[in-house]
Tab-separated table of C-alpha atoms in Angstrom:
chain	number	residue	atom	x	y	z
Q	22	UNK	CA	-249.474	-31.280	158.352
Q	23	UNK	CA	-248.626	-34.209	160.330
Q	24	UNK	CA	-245.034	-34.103	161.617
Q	25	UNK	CA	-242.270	-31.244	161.166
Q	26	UNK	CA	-239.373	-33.868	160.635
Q	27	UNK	CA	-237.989	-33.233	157.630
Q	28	UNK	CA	-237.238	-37.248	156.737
Q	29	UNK	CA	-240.742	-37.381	156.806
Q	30	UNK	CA	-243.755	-34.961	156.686
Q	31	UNK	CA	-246.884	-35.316	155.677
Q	32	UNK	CA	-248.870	-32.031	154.465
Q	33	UNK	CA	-252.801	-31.690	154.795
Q	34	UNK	CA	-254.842	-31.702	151.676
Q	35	UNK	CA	-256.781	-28.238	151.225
Q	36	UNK	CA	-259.857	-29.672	149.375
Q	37	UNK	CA	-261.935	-31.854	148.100
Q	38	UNK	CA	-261.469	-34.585	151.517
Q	39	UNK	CA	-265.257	-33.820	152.489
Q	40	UNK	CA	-266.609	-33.851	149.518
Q	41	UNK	CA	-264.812	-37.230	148.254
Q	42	UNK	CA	-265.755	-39.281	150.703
Q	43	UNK	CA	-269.838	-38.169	149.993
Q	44	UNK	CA	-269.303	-38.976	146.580
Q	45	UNK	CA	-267.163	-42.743	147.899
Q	46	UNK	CA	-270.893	-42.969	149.910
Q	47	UNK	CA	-273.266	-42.276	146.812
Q	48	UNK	CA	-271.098	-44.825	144.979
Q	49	UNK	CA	-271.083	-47.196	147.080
Q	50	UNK	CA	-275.257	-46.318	147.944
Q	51	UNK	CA	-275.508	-47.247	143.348
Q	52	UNK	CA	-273.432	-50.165	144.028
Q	53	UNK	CA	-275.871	-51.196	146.699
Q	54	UNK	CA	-279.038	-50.176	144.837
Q	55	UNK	CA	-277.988	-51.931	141.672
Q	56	UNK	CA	-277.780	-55.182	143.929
Q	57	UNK	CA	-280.554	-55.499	145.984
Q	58	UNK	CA	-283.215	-52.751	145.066
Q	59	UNK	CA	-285.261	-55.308	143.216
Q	60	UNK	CA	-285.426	-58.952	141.981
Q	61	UNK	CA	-283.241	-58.569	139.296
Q	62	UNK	CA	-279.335	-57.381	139.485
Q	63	UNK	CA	-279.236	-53.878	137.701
Q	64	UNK	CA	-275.240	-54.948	136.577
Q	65	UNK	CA	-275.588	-51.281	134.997
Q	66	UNK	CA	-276.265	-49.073	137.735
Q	67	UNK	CA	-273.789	-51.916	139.674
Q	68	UNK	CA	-271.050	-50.641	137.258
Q	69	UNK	CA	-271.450	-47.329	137.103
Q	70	UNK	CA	-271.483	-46.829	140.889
Q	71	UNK	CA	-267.805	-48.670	140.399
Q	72	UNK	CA	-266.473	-46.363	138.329
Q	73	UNK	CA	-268.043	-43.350	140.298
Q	74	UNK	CA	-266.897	-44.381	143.769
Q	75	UNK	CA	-263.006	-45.169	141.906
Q	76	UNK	CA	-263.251	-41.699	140.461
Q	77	UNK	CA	-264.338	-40.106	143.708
Q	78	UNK	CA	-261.715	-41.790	145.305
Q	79	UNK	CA	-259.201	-41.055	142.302
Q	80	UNK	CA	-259.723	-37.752	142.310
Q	81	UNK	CA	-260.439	-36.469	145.435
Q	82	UNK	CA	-258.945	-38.840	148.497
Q	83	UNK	CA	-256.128	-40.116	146.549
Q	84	UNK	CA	-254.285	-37.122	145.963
Q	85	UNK	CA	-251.541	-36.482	148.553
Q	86	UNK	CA	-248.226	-34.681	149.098
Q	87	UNK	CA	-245.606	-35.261	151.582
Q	88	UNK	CA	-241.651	-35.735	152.097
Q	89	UNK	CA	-240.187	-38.884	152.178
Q	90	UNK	CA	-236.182	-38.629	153.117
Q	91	UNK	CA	-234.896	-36.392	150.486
Q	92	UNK	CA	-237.823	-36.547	148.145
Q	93	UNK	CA	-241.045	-34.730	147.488
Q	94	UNK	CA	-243.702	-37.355	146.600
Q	95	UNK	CA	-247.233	-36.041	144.722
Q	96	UNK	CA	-249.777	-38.437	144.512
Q	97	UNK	CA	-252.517	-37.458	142.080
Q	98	UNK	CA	-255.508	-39.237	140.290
Q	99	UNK	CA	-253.697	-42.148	138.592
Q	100	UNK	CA	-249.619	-41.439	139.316
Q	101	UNK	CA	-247.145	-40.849	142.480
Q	102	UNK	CA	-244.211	-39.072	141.550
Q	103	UNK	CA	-240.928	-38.844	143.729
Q	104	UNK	CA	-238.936	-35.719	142.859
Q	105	UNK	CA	-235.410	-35.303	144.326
Q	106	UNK	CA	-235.733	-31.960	146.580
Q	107	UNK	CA	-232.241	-30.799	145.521
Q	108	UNK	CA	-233.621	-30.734	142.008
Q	109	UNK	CA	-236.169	-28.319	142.574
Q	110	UNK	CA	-235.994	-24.947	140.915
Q	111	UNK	CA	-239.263	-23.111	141.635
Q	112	UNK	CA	-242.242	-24.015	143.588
Q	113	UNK	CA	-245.648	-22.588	143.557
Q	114	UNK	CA	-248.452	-23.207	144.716
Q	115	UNK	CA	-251.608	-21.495	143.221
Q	116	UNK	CA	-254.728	-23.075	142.452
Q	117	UNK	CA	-252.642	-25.769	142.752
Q	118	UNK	CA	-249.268	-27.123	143.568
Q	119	UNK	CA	-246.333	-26.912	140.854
Q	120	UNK	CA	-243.050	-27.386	141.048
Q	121	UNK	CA	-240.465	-27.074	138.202
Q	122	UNK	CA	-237.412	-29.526	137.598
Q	123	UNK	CA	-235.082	-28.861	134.869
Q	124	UNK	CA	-237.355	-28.657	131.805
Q	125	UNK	CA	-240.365	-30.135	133.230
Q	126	UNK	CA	-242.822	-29.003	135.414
Q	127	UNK	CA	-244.844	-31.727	138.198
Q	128	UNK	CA	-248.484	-30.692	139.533
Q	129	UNK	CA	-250.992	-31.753	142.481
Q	130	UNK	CA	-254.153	-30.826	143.207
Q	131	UNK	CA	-254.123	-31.838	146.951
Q	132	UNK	CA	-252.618	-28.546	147.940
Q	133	UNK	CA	-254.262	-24.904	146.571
Q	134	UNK	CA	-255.040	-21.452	147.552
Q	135	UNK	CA	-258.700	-20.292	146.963
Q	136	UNK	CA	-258.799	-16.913	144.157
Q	137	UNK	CA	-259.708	-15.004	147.300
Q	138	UNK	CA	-256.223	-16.100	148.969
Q	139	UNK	CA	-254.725	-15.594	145.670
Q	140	UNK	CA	-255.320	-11.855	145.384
Q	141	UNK	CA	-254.598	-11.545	149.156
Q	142	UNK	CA	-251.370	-12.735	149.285
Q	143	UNK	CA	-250.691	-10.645	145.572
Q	144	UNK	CA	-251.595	-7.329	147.371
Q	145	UNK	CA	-249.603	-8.110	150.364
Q	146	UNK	CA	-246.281	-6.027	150.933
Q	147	UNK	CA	-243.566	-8.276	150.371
Q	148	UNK	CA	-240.143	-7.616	152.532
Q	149	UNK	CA	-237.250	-6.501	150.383
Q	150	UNK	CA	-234.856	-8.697	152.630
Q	151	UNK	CA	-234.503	-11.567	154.809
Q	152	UNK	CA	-235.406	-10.029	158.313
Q	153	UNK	CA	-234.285	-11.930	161.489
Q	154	UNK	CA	-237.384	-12.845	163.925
Q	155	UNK	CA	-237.864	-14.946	166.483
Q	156	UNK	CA	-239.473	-17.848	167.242
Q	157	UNK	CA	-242.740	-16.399	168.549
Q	158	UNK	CA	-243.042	-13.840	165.712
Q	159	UNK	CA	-242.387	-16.428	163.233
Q	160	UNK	CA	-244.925	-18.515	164.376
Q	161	UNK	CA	-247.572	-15.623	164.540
Q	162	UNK	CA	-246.735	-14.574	160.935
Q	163	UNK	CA	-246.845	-18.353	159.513
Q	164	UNK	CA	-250.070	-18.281	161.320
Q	165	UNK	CA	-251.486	-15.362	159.309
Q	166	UNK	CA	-250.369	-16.962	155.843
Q	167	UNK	CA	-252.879	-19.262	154.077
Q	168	UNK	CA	-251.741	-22.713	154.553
Q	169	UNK	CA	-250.837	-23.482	151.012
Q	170	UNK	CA	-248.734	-20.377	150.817
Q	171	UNK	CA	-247.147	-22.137	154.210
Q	172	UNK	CA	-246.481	-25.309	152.303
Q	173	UNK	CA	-245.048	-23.638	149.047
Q	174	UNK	CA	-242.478	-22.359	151.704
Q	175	UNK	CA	-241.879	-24.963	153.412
Q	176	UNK	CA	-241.055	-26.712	150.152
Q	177	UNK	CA	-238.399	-24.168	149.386
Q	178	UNK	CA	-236.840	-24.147	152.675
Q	179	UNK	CA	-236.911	-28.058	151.927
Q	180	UNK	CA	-235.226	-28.034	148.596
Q	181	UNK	CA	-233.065	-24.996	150.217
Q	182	UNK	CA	-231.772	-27.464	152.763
Q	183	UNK	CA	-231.135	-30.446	150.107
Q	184	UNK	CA	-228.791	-28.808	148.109
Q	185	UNK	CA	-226.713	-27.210	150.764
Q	186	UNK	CA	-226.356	-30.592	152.512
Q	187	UNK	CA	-224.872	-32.255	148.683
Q	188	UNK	CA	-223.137	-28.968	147.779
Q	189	UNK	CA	-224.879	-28.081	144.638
Q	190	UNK	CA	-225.367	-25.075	143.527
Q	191	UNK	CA	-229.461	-23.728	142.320
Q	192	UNK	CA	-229.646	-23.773	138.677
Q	193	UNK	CA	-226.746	-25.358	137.905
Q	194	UNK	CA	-225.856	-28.822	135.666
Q	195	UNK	CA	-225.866	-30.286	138.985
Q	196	UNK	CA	-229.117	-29.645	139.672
Q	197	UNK	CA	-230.126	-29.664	135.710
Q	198	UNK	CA	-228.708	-33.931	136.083
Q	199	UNK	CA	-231.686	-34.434	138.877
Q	200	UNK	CA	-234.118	-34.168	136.627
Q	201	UNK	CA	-233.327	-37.677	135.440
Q	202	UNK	CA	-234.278	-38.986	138.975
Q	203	UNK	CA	-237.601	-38.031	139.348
Q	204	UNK	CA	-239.926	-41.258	139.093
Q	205	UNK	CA	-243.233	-41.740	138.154
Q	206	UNK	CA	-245.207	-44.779	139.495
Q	207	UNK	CA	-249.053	-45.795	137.793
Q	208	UNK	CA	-251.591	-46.759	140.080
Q	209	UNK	CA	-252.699	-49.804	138.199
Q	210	UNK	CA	-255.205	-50.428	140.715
Q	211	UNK	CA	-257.385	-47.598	140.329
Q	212	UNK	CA	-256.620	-47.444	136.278
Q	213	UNK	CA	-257.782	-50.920	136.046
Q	214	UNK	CA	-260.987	-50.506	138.280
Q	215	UNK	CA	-261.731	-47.324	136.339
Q	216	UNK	CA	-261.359	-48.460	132.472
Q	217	UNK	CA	-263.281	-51.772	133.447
Q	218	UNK	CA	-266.135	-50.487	135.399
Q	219	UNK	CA	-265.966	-47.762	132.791
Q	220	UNK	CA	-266.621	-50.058	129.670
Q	221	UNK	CA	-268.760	-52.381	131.334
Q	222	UNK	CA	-271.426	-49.026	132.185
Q	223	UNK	CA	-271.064	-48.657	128.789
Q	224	UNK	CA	-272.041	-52.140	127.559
Q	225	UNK	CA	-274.561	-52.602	130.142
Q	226	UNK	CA	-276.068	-49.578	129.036
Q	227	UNK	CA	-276.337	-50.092	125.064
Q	228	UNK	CA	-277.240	-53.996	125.577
């Protein structure tokens, strides 16, 4: 995570970074290939390392979460949502990260926990209150948690936070009504680049 303002923080993806931008450099190495490896342009192999580098990048560099004011914002392959924090019932993050407002439920795939942190953190003792610690211990038991287990609660504390500061109450209509502010923008960029590389590997590759 970048930043522990909470008008603005932005939390580290837990996978795929690495591998995304090797699979940005093989695209980009077809692209290449298609161009100059011999007399003739190869416009199929030019296409199809398009559509695999937008992909790569779709898939695995675009996605994103962070906090913008009073919003959560998840980026994914083709979307960025902005959720209201005070809306926010439950958060979870498992494989990946969910969080439920009103009747729907929102998902990323930049933040996870492996299976292995998974059954870790289900056969952990759990407290059966809120115990008071201080700074230092808090700090040495957020640095025992696996990170996304760190970020679902940092979420919560988040959302926590949001609806004490416009007095509404969890689970309530109040809440319930914030589910009509969540927003969902389309990356037309990357839809575009990916449907038109996408049907122009096809043609090149039945003509």
């Amino acid at each position: 995570m970048t930043g522990d303002n909470p008008h603005g923080e932005t939390f580290t993806p837990t996978s795929g970074r690495v591998f995304g931008v090797i699979a940005v450099l093989l695209g980009v190495t077809a692209v290449g290939a298609g161009l100059f490896a011999s007399d003739d342009v190869v416009w199929g192999m030019v296409a199809f390392g398009i559509f695999f580098t937008a992909l790569a990048w779709a898939a695995m560099l675009r996605p994103g979460v962070a906090i913008r004011g009073d919003r959560l914002v998840l980026r994914n392959l083709v979307d960025t949502v902005s959720i209201p924090l005070a809306g926010i019932e439950e958060v979870a993050v498992r494989q990946v990260l969910a969080v439920r407002v009103g009747e729907r439920r929102y998902t990323c795939a930049a933040i996870g926990r492996s299976r292995r942190q998974l059954r870790r953190a289900d056969r952990a003792p759990r407290p059966d209150g809120e115990v008071e610690t201080s700074g230092r211990e808090e700090a040495e038991r957020l640095a025992q948690q696996a990170y996304g287990e760190w970020v679902q609660e940092r979420i919560r504390q988040l959302a926590e936070q949001a609806r004490e500061e416009q007095g509404i109450a969890p689970y309530s209509a109040a809440q319930g009504a914030l589910a009509a502010d969540v927003t969902r923008r389309w990356a037309y960029p990357e839809i575009a680049v990916l449907v038109i590389s996408a049907i122009a590997t096809v043609v090149f590759i039945l003509t």
